[in-house]
Amino acid sequence: MAQDSASELDVEQLVDGICDRFELAWTDGPPPDIAGFLDQAPPQLTLRVLAELWAIELHHRRDADGRRVDDARLAEIHPQLVPLLAELPTLDGVGPGPGGASDVMLASGESSRATRRESGRGKQRPTESRGLHIRCPHCSNAVELLADSPVDDVECESCGSQFSLVGSPDDEDAEHALDTLGRFELLSRLGVGGFGTVWKARDTELHRIVALKIPRKGRLSTREVEQFLREARSAAQLRHPNIVPVFEVGREGDTLFIISEFVRGVTLSEWAARKPQPPREVAELCAVVADALHCAHTEGVVHRDLKPSNVMLDYSRRPRLMDFGLAKRDAGEVTMTMDGQVLGTPAYMSPEQARGHGHWTDRRTDVYSLGVMLFELLTGELPFRGNAAAQIQRRLTADPPSPRTLNRGVPEDLATISLKCMELDPNRRYQAAAEVADELRRYLAGQPINARPLSKLGHAARWARRNPALASAIALGAVLAVAGPTAAVVIGLKNQRIEEQLAERNGLIIQAEEDRARFERRAADAEERLAAITSLDPRPDADRDWRRELIERLLDERLARYAAEVNDLPSAEQRAAAKIALARLLAAADRNDAAATQLVSALAEELEPSPARTDAYLLLAELLLLAGNQEGAAAALADMRAEGEGESPTNLIPEIDARMLQVRAHNDLAAKTTSLRDARDSVEKLLNELPTQADRLPEIAKQLLGE
């Protein structure tokens, strides 16, 4: 399938190359020989290339009076081509050969470029159908025209869009009369859209081939002019390699036109040809389209008519986003439509567009259309079928089916991405096209996507919200059907559970009694062993001697390491606690100078007052007094008092200790007397504040004995 698309692109590129060289030869020198260029085409493309070259020469060839020649005159100039012209198909009884070649090109399905119709061809064709099959310009699906079907108002049953195959006679005459528009030569018509006709044109000043879009009507209403100019303003501000750039917008008399880059290639709808495409190739293309949409969205532009026919695939297989004819800007020109007007192609239209709420459309509208496009490329089908009214009604009331229901070869992740893009509620969709591109590239890279498929319960809940009356009736019937038997079962199970809990509780009580008895026996054994151990060495300071010996050995072996590592601890609390602990060990080993150094360093850490800091101040003052540094001891006690934490009984004990140390630290008799009096006052206050209850004696002993 991909090879067929590639070969079609190669054919288009070959034909365009021959035609472009033929046009350049006409503009750069004497009239070229059409037969020489026809020889450059392979035999199977001879008639196709002849139709193109014939139309180009009709456009450029002039007689001696400067007037354009007709088919008969051109046949006289090239008599050797008359047999080939006779092989071209005809339309409406127009015979082959001179005088009919232009009509031949109109009927030929081989050419989408050479469809210029000359003003002297004859009367307007009738608007009745001949029982033909044509392709919709929006979705490329086949549309059957019955014998009595009008061709000026055709509706596509697949995507619901409406288009016309002919214009009014006035429009035809105005179109035929156009050979140039400003500085642009109109070379060939590329196609007709819902709003305008696109021509291949030459910029005579810049010498480049461009695409020129003009309205289908000769004159435009004010609203139509606004819509046409809005496309130019929206697209002209966008700069992205995957967006077809708009060069300028112009006006020639009453005719408006837009000039954009001429892209050689096919539309995405032509490439897909209504068949499922390889999932990885679809993911790669849609990721690039999502990038282009994101660029437009960041500039405040919402496309609002995204569909495969608005995406060109150039010869390098690069998708190019085009046709911002319905684009809406988020800022400045908020919208040019009235509330209730439906804009867009129904098959790709978001629910908010289908409701006619133009002021609600935002970037999530394009995300919805991107999901429809992803669905179509993966399955070859649209999520909703029928005419425009049926499609709009279904997308307002139903969720789209999973792509996997139409094509089991679609990977679960791609189906999930497509369905999330097409959520009925915009808040449930991807909120930006960039998220869609990221999800698609996660799939391509073999990574898990962020979106999760909707569960069966979720589908049921959504169905219930859409059908509340029916859902309530079903729920009530289910409750009545199972309520009685279920209640009996529930009560029986509940009684059984109560009995089991009572039995379990009784077992726990028995187990607790056994555990208590076992604990009492073990406690008695422990007391007997402790008494036996303490009887071995009756000296009260026996444990103190071995502890000091152990501390001294510890400091001899590890003091340098501790002193170095204590400063590398991560937090101030950890450093202070470690330094105070090291100081207490040093003081226990009578290494008072080193202990004082560690205490000073610990108290230098910027921490909140605490009992540990108070004890550190007291120990520092005592060490300084032992060293004969009374001033230093007094300063340490003053710092401690400055950080006082209040006067609870627990805090009064270190306060009394500090007062007594001040008595020893002061040389002045008056200061000693004052400190001693303050200490006695604190003792009296502590005595009054200590608990009087007997059951709190353990707490009193712990405070007074320093345990």
XYZ file of C-alpha atoms in Angstrom:
707
model
C 0.000 0.000 0.000
C 2.778 2.367 0.918
C 4.591 1.360 -2.300
C 1.500 2.249 -4.367
C 1.411 5.684 -2.721
C 5.107 6.155 -3.364
C 4.729 5.206 -7.059
C 1.843 7.666 -7.422
C 4.044 10.385 -5.959
C 6.797 9.475 -8.420
C 4.355 9.732 -11.337
C 3.112 13.116 -10.140
C 6.667 14.346 -9.756
C 7.600 13.169 -13.269
C 4.562 14.806 -14.908
C 5.036 18.051 -12.988
C 8.700 18.159 -13.934
C 7.942 17.872 -17.662
C 5.203 20.515 -17.425
C 7.385 22.930 -15.467
C 10.218 22.638 -17.986
C 7.729 23.229 -20.815
C 6.389 26.373 -19.110
C 9.884 27.702 -18.476
C 10.720 27.162 -22.137
C 7.697 29.278 -23.124
C 8.659 32.142 -20.815
C 12.416 32.106 -21.393
C 12.719 31.840 -25.174
C 11.079 30.976 -28.503
C 8.053 28.637 -28.557
C 9.210 25.115 -27.678
C 8.328 21.970 -29.604
C 5.574 20.129 -27.730
C 6.543 16.845 -29.394
C 10.049 17.026 -27.941
C 8.713 17.347 -24.392
C 6.116 14.646 -25.046
C 8.957 12.241 -25.880
C 10.272 12.670 -22.302
C 7.216 10.852 -20.918
C 7.044 7.047 -20.713
C 4.513 5.457 -23.130
C 1.906 4.780 -20.431
C 1.853 8.499 -19.511
C 1.822 9.935 -23.048
C -1.878 10.885 -23.076
C -1.698 12.337 -19.570
C 1.323 14.507 -20.389
C -0.220 15.527 -23.743
C -3.331 16.858 -21.978
C -1.128 18.921 -19.656
C 1.177 20.286 -22.362
C -1.756 21.068 -24.673
C -3.425 23.219 -21.995
C -0.140 25.037 -21.263
C 0.433 25.852 -24.939
C -3.175 27.035 -25.324
C -2.465 29.464 -22.513
C 0.788 30.829 -23.945
C 0.363 30.560 -27.749
C -0.709 33.812 -29.484
C -1.453 34.513 -33.157
C -0.025 37.374 -35.185
C -2.560 39.800 -33.691
C -1.641 38.828 -30.112
C -4.838 36.861 -29.522
C -4.843 33.431 -27.943
C -5.221 30.556 -30.414
C -7.986 27.968 -30.178
C -7.839 24.177 -30.362
C -8.325 24.074 -34.137
C -5.456 26.475 -34.794
C -3.194 24.601 -32.377
C -4.025 21.336 -34.172
C -2.955 22.935 -37.453
C 0.380 23.871 -35.857
C 0.899 20.304 -34.565
C -0.782 17.988 -37.103
C 1.340 15.049 -35.929
C -0.497 15.127 -32.566
C -4.034 14.805 -34.008
C -4.031 10.959 -33.834
C -3.038 11.113 -30.158
C -5.736 13.715 -29.453
C -8.300 11.348 -30.944
C -7.436 8.773 -28.251
C -8.281 11.109 -25.377
C -11.681 10.467 -23.679
C -14.519 12.913 -24.309
C -17.372 14.450 -22.313
C -20.923 15.513 -23.326
C -20.505 14.429 -26.925
C -17.546 16.684 -27.639
C -15.547 14.867 -30.264
C -11.857 14.339 -30.181
C -9.399 16.261 -32.160
C -9.206 20.010 -32.796
C -11.819 21.974 -31.006
C -12.378 19.339 -28.364
C -9.045 18.940 -26.636
C -9.809 21.376 -23.852
C -13.047 19.541 -23.084
C -11.122 16.308 -23.142
C -8.896 17.582 -20.379
C -11.905 18.484 -18.289
C -13.240 14.941 -18.505
C -9.893 13.201 -18.062
C -9.299 11.817 -14.584
C -5.581 11.801 -15.308
C -5.076 15.530 -14.735
C -5.878 17.735 -11.754
C -3.792 20.650 -12.989
C -4.836 21.279 -16.601
C -8.530 22.139 -16.156
C -8.611 25.690 -17.521
C -11.695 26.267 -19.631
C -11.545 28.842 -22.407
C -14.252 31.502 -22.792
C -15.046 30.533 -26.408
C -15.859 26.886 -25.639
C -19.642 27.253 -25.843
C -22.718 27.242 -23.656
C -22.893 26.296 -19.962
C -23.119 22.533 -19.315
C -26.382 21.281 -17.800
C -26.444 20.713 -14.070
C -28.025 17.229 -14.237
C -25.904 14.202 -13.416
C -25.030 11.437 -15.898
C -24.986 8.685 -13.255
C -21.330 9.318 -12.411
C -19.132 8.378 -9.466
C -16.970 11.213 -8.166
C -14.781 11.664 -5.112
C -15.589 14.032 -2.271
C -13.052 16.912 -2.171
C -13.028 16.705 1.651
C -12.675 12.991 2.451
C -11.932 11.473 -1.016
C -14.679 8.894 -0.540
C -16.765 7.858 -3.545
C -20.020 9.798 -4.096
C -22.613 8.420 -6.522
C -24.572 10.935 -8.594
C -27.865 9.600 -9.924
C -29.340 10.751 -13.210
C -31.626 13.291 -11.547
C -29.147 14.476 -8.895
C -28.262 18.187 -9.083
C -24.525 18.732 -9.303
C -24.637 22.251 -7.898
C -25.461 20.966 -4.365
C -23.821 17.579 -3.696
C -23.728 16.033 -0.214
C -21.136 13.391 0.709
C -22.735 10.481 2.585
C -19.393 9.594 4.203
C -18.290 12.861 5.794
C -21.481 14.936 5.455
C -19.846 17.882 3.684
C -21.613 19.739 0.861
C -19.995 21.022 -2.306
C -20.851 22.068 -5.848
C -19.428 20.737 -9.077
C -20.332 23.845 -11.091
C -20.773 27.531 -10.483
C -23.319 29.943 -11.824
C -22.962 31.105 -15.446
C -21.771 34.484 -14.246
C -19.124 32.839 -12.116
C -18.037 30.641 -15.025
C -17.698 33.622 -17.328
C -15.748 35.561 -14.732
C -13.490 32.579 -14.147
C -12.874 31.989 -17.857
C -11.918 35.607 -18.362
C -9.081 35.390 -15.832
C -5.681 34.907 -17.407
C -3.756 37.009 -14.935
C -4.467 38.379 -11.498
C -2.235 41.278 -10.611
C 1.305 40.188 -11.299
C 0.338 36.511 -11.282
C -0.260 34.375 -14.392
C -2.884 31.696 -13.851
C -1.426 28.492 -15.303
C -3.829 25.711 -14.319
C -6.557 25.019 -11.812
C -5.481 22.673 -9.022
C -8.829 22.086 -7.363
C -12.034 23.493 -5.912
C -12.756 23.607 -2.186
C -15.787 24.517 -0.161
C -14.909 28.207 -0.260
C -12.470 28.892 -3.065
C -10.657 27.704 -6.166
C -6.930 27.020 -6.056
C -4.788 27.793 -9.104
C -1.243 27.078 -10.023
C 0.190 30.490 -10.898
C 3.460 32.166 -11.787
C 4.754 35.225 -9.957
C 6.035 37.313 -12.884
C 8.134 39.537 -10.636
C 9.789 36.919 -8.414
C 9.760 34.194 -11.134
C 8.403 31.443 -8.939
C 5.480 29.027 -9.057
C 2.889 29.658 -6.337
C -0.578 28.494 -5.318
C -3.259 31.172 -5.703
C -6.647 30.850 -4.025
C -9.625 32.949 -5.114
C -13.300 32.798 -4.068
C -15.672 30.723 -6.129
C -18.040 33.698 -6.463
C -17.222 36.768 -8.484
C -18.282 39.085 -5.670
C -18.162 38.449 -1.933
C -20.419 39.633 0.844
C -18.878 41.473 3.774
C -18.973 38.336 5.934
C -17.381 36.234 3.204
C -14.631 38.804 2.739
C -13.953 38.629 6.481
C -13.755 34.828 6.345
C -11.426 34.907 3.333
C -9.096 37.498 4.883
C -9.180 35.653 8.193
C -7.549 32.654 6.507
C -4.738 34.869 5.268
C -4.209 36.587 8.615
C -4.254 33.285 10.482
C -1.864 31.427 8.209
C 0.469 34.347 7.442
C 1.623 34.552 11.051
C 2.598 30.868 11.197
C 6.164 29.750 10.554
C 6.705 26.001 10.708
C 8.266 23.528 8.256
C 5.057 21.479 8.250
C 2.660 24.386 7.632
C 2.199 25.677 4.085
C 3.216 29.354 4.371
C 1.090 32.218 3.056
C 3.171 34.761 1.162
C 0.629 37.551 0.761
C -3.012 38.502 0.247
C -4.095 40.775 -2.577
C -7.060 42.366 -4.281
C -7.558 42.917 -7.998
C -10.743 44.879 -8.518
C -13.503 42.951 -6.751
C -11.454 39.758 -6.613
C -9.582 38.782 -3.470
C -6.830 36.186 -3.556
C -4.251 34.547 -1.305
C -0.754 33.567 -2.430
C 0.901 30.602 -0.736
C 3.661 28.103 -1.414
C 2.993 25.617 -4.226
C 3.419 22.124 -2.779
C 3.996 19.250 -5.178
C 2.422 16.073 -3.903
C -0.896 14.537 -2.906
C -3.275 15.123 -0.047
C -3.299 12.748 2.895
C -6.774 11.556 1.864
C -5.478 10.649 -1.612
C -2.472 8.902 -0.087
C -4.614 6.885 2.307
C -7.140 6.007 -0.447
C -9.714 4.994 2.203
C -7.634 1.976 3.260
C -5.989 1.181 6.617
C -2.373 2.307 6.705
C 0.578 0.788 8.617
C 0.223 1.868 12.285
C 3.813 3.079 12.708
C 3.644 5.152 9.522
C 0.330 6.667 10.638
C 1.779 7.467 14.080
C 4.806 9.174 12.523
C 2.661 11.298 10.168
C 0.143 12.292 12.843
C 2.939 13.194 15.292
C 4.328 15.645 12.720
C 0.836 17.070 12.060
C 0.385 17.469 15.835
C 3.659 19.412 15.980
C 2.392 21.766 13.267
C -0.931 22.194 15.099
C 0.914 22.976 18.325
C 2.867 25.706 16.517
C -0.410 27.227 15.281
C -1.957 26.965 18.744
C 0.990 28.734 20.383
C 0.361 31.606 17.963
C -3.284 31.714 19.068
C -4.657 30.100 15.878
C -7.147 27.209 15.951
C -7.588 25.466 12.567
C -11.187 24.229 13.133
C -11.283 22.315 9.819
C -8.523 19.721 10.200
C -9.009 16.716 7.904
C -6.855 14.563 5.594
C -7.700 16.657 2.526
C -6.177 19.686 4.290
C -2.843 17.918 4.783
C -0.496 17.708 1.788
C 2.127 14.972 1.514
C 5.035 16.288 -0.545
C 7.447 14.176 -2.539
C 9.731 13.739 0.478
C 6.689 12.238 2.313
C 6.599 15.223 4.643
C 3.070 16.254 5.746
C 2.208 19.939 5.249
C -0.814 21.474 6.994
C -2.811 23.947 4.902
C -6.187 25.683 4.457
C -6.856 27.817 7.522
C -10.106 29.033 5.962
C -12.110 28.464 9.173
C -9.276 29.326 11.527
C -10.097 31.144 14.737
C -7.701 33.338 16.658
C -7.714 33.129 20.438
C -6.811 36.780 20.906
C -7.878 39.977 19.167
C -10.337 38.689 16.572
C -11.949 36.118 18.837
C -14.479 34.800 16.324
C -16.217 36.007 13.212
C -19.209 33.672 13.496
C -22.548 33.974 15.265
C -23.349 31.527 18.055
C -25.316 28.656 16.561
C -23.555 28.625 13.177
C -21.934 25.281 12.367
C -18.498 25.596 10.752
C -16.256 22.754 9.642
C -16.600 19.375 7.915
C -19.172 17.252 9.821
C -17.142 14.022 9.739
C -14.204 15.676 11.526
C -16.171 18.211 13.570
C -15.885 18.298 17.363
C -19.073 18.134 19.487
C -18.746 21.794 20.465
C -18.556 22.730 16.774
C -21.532 20.493 16.026
C -23.574 22.365 18.638
C -22.721 25.643 16.889
C -20.901 26.992 19.943
C -18.221 28.858 18.012
C -17.048 30.757 21.089
C -16.252 27.463 22.865
C -13.881 26.158 20.223
C -10.226 26.136 21.222
C -7.133 24.048 20.609
C -8.941 20.971 21.949
C -11.272 21.233 18.938
C -8.297 20.525 16.669
C -7.236 17.697 19.001
C -10.648 16.069 18.392
C -10.277 16.386 14.602
C -6.758 14.973 14.849
C -8.201 11.952 16.666
C -10.775 11.430 13.885
C -8.007 11.645 11.286
C -5.904 9.124 13.247
C -8.960 6.830 13.467
C -9.578 7.060 9.716
C -5.964 6.402 8.728
C -5.795 3.352 11.020
C -9.104 1.799 9.948
C -9.959 3.246 6.539
C -13.326 4.233 8.031
C -14.809 7.243 9.813
C -15.982 6.833 13.436
C -19.487 8.066 12.525
C -21.295 7.373 9.234
C -24.363 8.859 7.588
C -25.383 12.272 6.334
C -24.398 15.516 8.033
C -27.398 15.629 10.387
C -26.951 12.004 11.470
C -23.244 12.436 12.092
C -23.748 15.579 14.173
C -26.485 13.918 16.248
C -24.401 10.793 16.949
C -21.271 12.655 17.995
C -23.377 14.658 20.480
C -24.889 11.561 22.108
C -22.502 8.630 21.641
C -18.864 7.752 22.147
C -16.967 6.707 19.007
C -16.167 3.003 18.612
C -12.663 1.741 19.233
C -10.516 1.524 16.070
C -9.810 -2.084 17.061
C -13.457 -3.003 16.430
C -12.892 -2.175 12.747
C -9.266 -3.279 12.440
C -7.866 -5.781 14.938
C -4.383 -4.927 13.716
C -4.515 -1.490 15.353
C -2.257 -1.457 18.447
C -4.027 -0.888 21.762
C -1.967 2.236 22.498
C -2.878 3.926 19.188
C -6.554 3.082 19.723
C -6.361 4.610 23.211
C -4.708 7.787 21.887
C -7.351 8.164 19.171
C -10.252 7.663 21.607
C -8.806 10.107 24.145
C -8.551 12.732 21.390
C -12.249 12.131 20.568
C -13.619 12.425 24.115
C -17.046 14.092 24.174
C -15.959 16.349 27.054
C -13.074 18.643 25.970
C -11.647 18.475 29.507
C -11.092 14.724 29.099
C -9.144 15.103 25.859
C -5.470 15.868 25.516
C -5.251 19.543 26.394
C -2.693 20.377 23.691
C -1.564 18.947 20.366
C 1.941 18.697 21.828
C 0.622 16.070 24.272
C -0.694 14.022 21.331
C 2.687 14.253 19.571
C 4.425 13.172 22.771
C 2.079 10.190 23.212
C 2.573 9.069 19.599
C 6.342 9.253 19.962
C 6.118 7.258 23.199
C 4.356 4.539 21.211
C 6.977 4.716 18.434
C 9.782 4.447 21.009
C 8.161 1.421 22.658
C 7.473 3.352 25.869
C 4.177 3.188 27.822
C 1.756 5.990 26.981
C 0.201 8.171 29.676
C -3.431 7.658 28.626
C -5.280 4.615 29.873
C -8.127 2.861 28.003
C -11.609 3.317 29.426
C -12.728 0.290 31.446
C -16.017 -1.525 30.953
C -17.260 0.056 34.170
C -16.378 3.486 32.786
C -18.311 2.751 29.581
C -21.289 1.653 31.674
C -21.145 4.819 33.791
C -21.111 7.019 30.683
C -24.030 5.100 29.211
C -25.965 5.620 32.450
C -25.297 9.370 32.358
C -26.589 9.559 28.789
C -29.650 7.397 29.588
C -30.525 8.204 33.223
C -34.164 7.020 33.112
C -33.382 3.635 31.584
C -30.359 3.172 33.843
C -32.466 3.930 36.933
C -35.119 1.403 35.888
C -32.519 -1.315 35.313
C -30.841 -0.582 38.636
C -34.157 -0.681 40.517
C -35.110 -3.994 38.930
C -31.738 -5.483 39.816
C -32.088 -4.342 43.429
C -35.579 -5.818 43.763
C -34.469 -9.090 42.190
C -31.585 -9.685 44.560
C -32.482 -7.650 47.664
C -34.417 -10.381 49.556
C -32.039 -13.323 49.087
C -29.064 -11.058 49.505
C -30.368 -9.669 52.805
C -30.815 -13.184 54.221
C -27.327 -14.178 53.161
C -25.845 -10.988 54.596
C -27.561 -11.439 57.994
C -26.421 -15.060 58.238
C -22.851 -14.115 57.379
C -22.959 -11.294 59.917
C -24.088 -13.616 62.752
C -21.404 -16.103 61.822
C -18.813 -13.337 61.894
C -19.944 -12.232 65.397
C -19.553 -15.756 66.741
C -16.097 -16.029 65.213
C -15.068 -12.708 66.784
C -16.279 -13.821 70.258
C -14.305 -17.048 70.017
C -11.257 -15.122 68.847
C -11.585 -12.672 71.781
C -11.774 -15.478 74.369
C -8.693 -17.062 72.890
C -6.803 -13.749 73.106
C -7.719 -13.376 76.807
C -6.386 -16.842 77.615
C -3.209 -16.141 75.637
C -2.684 -12.845 77.499
C -2.943 -14.577 80.894
C -0.380 -17.156 79.835
C 1.978 -14.440 78.557
C 1.719 -12.512 81.869
C 2.585 -15.579 83.923
C 5.525 -16.335 81.647
C 6.798 -12.736 81.994
C 6.625 -12.852 85.798
C 8.683 -16.034 85.861
C 11.343 -14.517 83.594
C 11.496 -11.321 85.706
C 12.114 -13.371 88.871
C 14.912 -15.281 87.128
C 16.504 -12.000 85.997
C 16.453 -10.582 89.548
C 18.133 -13.697 90.919
C 20.888 -13.534 88.288
C 21.475 -9.807 88.920
C 21.826 -10.397 92.661
C 24.349 -13.141 91.997
C 26.414 -10.911 89.702
C 26.490 -7.894 92.057
C 27.606 -10.109 94.949
C 30.858 -10.891 93.126
C 32.272 -7.328 93.636
C 30.735 -5.481 96.583
C 32.700 -2.215 95.997
C 30.242 0.606 95.047
C 32.702 2.166 92.584
C 33.643 -1.056 90.838
C 31.540 -0.286 87.747
C 32.919 3.255 87.664
C 36.539 2.050 87.412
C 36.017 -0.178 84.429
C 33.893 2.466 82.665
C 36.632 5.068 83.055
C 39.268 2.632 81.819
C 37.106 1.867 78.793
C 36.560 5.592 78.083
C 40.303 6.297 78.244
C 41.106 3.448 75.852
C 38.354 4.627 73.508
C 39.722 8.184 73.453
C 43.314 6.995 72.979
C 42.336 5.026 69.881
C 39.623 7.175 68.286
C 39.817 10.781 69.555
C 41.523 12.106 66.426
C 38.994 10.404 64.165
C 36.011 11.614 66.212
C 37.357 15.187 66.344
C 37.748 15.230 62.543
C 34.436 13.587 61.611
C 32.235 15.494 64.046
C 32.508 18.674 61.954
C 31.366 16.849 58.789
C 27.955 15.916 60.142
C 25.152 17.359 57.929
C 23.020 19.305 60.443
C 23.800 21.736 63.252
C 21.774 19.623 65.713
C 23.852 16.532 64.914
C 27.150 18.416 65.178
C 26.212 20.036 68.505
C 24.958 16.763 70.040
C 28.095 14.891 68.941
C 30.449 17.578 70.297
C 28.654 17.686 73.697
C 28.811 13.885 73.958
C 32.540 13.931 73.096
C 33.098 16.655 75.732
C 31.389 14.575 78.429
C 33.617 11.599 77.561
C 36.725 13.820 77.726
C 35.625 15.261 81.073
C 35.038 11.755 82.449
C 38.664 10.964 81.507
C 39.909 14.204 83.191
C 40.848 15.760 79.841
C 39.238 19.049 80.818
C 40.914 21.361 78.280
C 39.885 19.230 75.329
C 36.391 18.871 76.805
C 36.062 22.659 77.190
C 37.149 23.145 73.555
C 34.446 20.764 72.307
C 31.805 22.467 74.478
C 32.679 25.929 73.165
C 32.445 24.590 69.595
C 29.097 22.898 70.309
C 27.602 26.026 71.899
C 28.722 28.061 68.869
C 26.189 26.184 66.693
C 23.140 28.398 66.197
C 20.392 26.345 67.842
C 17.320 26.999 69.941
C 17.713 26.825 73.762
C 17.299 23.317 75.152
C 18.087 21.300 78.308
C 21.088 19.810 76.493
C 22.561 23.296 75.876
C 21.913 24.245 79.510
C 23.799 21.141 80.702
C 26.614 22.018 78.293
C 26.900 25.543 79.734
C 27.000 24.165 83.289
C 29.668 21.595 82.402
C 31.740 24.282 80.639
C 31.514 26.601 83.652
C 32.573 23.787 86.000
C 35.551 22.863 83.786
C 36.648 26.505 83.587
C 36.446 26.830 87.379
C 38.571 23.708 87.781
C 41.086 25.316 85.426
C 41.051 28.531 87.514
C 39.327 30.602 84.827
C 36.670 32.267 86.979
C 35.884 35.010 84.434
C 35.284 32.466 81.707
C 33.026 30.456 83.998
C 31.008 33.570 84.881
C 30.663 34.443 81.192
C 29.422 30.936 80.375
C 26.827 31.139 83.137
C 25.712 34.558 81.927
C 25.238 33.186 78.418
C 23.221 30.322 79.827
C 20.928 32.691 81.717
C 20.455 34.754 78.568
C 19.122 31.641 76.832
C 16.809 30.726 79.780
C 13.770 28.651 78.942
C 11.388 29.721 81.737
C 11.001 28.638 85.333
C 9.405 25.197 85.451
C 10.641 22.908 88.249
C 12.768 21.051 85.730
C 14.510 24.288 84.693
C 15.008 25.564 88.266
C 17.489 22.767 89.048
C 20.091 23.878 86.465
C 19.351 27.459 87.566
C 20.328 26.576 91.159
C 23.430 24.763 89.911
C 24.361 27.862 87.941
C 23.921 30.107 90.990
C 26.150 27.865 93.082
C 28.808 27.896 90.379
C 28.594 31.698 90.296
C 29.290 31.736 94.035
C 32.532 29.901 93.299
C 33.300 31.955 90.209
C 32.969 35.473 91.691
C 35.904 37.009 93.569
C 33.812 39.905 94.845
C 32.147 39.208 98.206
C 29.026 41.201 97.322
C 28.581 39.248 94.100
C 29.082 35.965 95.945
C 26.440 37.024 98.488
C 23.967 37.988 95.781
C 24.442 34.701 93.926
C 24.069 32.725 97.143
C 20.858 34.580 98.033
C 19.467 33.984 94.541
C 20.320 30.300 94.813
C 18.489 29.998 98.141
C 15.452 31.792 96.701
C 15.421 29.345 93.798
C 15.660 26.426 96.257
C 12.643 27.730 98.151
C 10.736 28.221 94.923
C 11.636 24.725 93.756
C 10.502 23.271 97.086
C 7.121 24.969 96.741
C 6.657 23.864 93.127
C 7.622 20.216 93.514
C 4.624 17.832 93.448
C 3.116 16.826 96.794
C 1.526 13.566 95.646
C 3.178 10.361 96.784
C 2.685 8.701 93.426
C 5.001 11.338 91.889
C 7.975 10.551 94.156
C 9.809 8.772 91.288
C 9.621 11.985 89.269
C 10.883 14.089 92.224
C 13.782 11.708 92.833
C 14.749 11.782 89.147
C 14.836 15.604 89.171
C 16.731 16.047 92.451
C 19.192 13.161 92.022
C 20.010 14.023 88.406
C 19.096 10.593 87.056
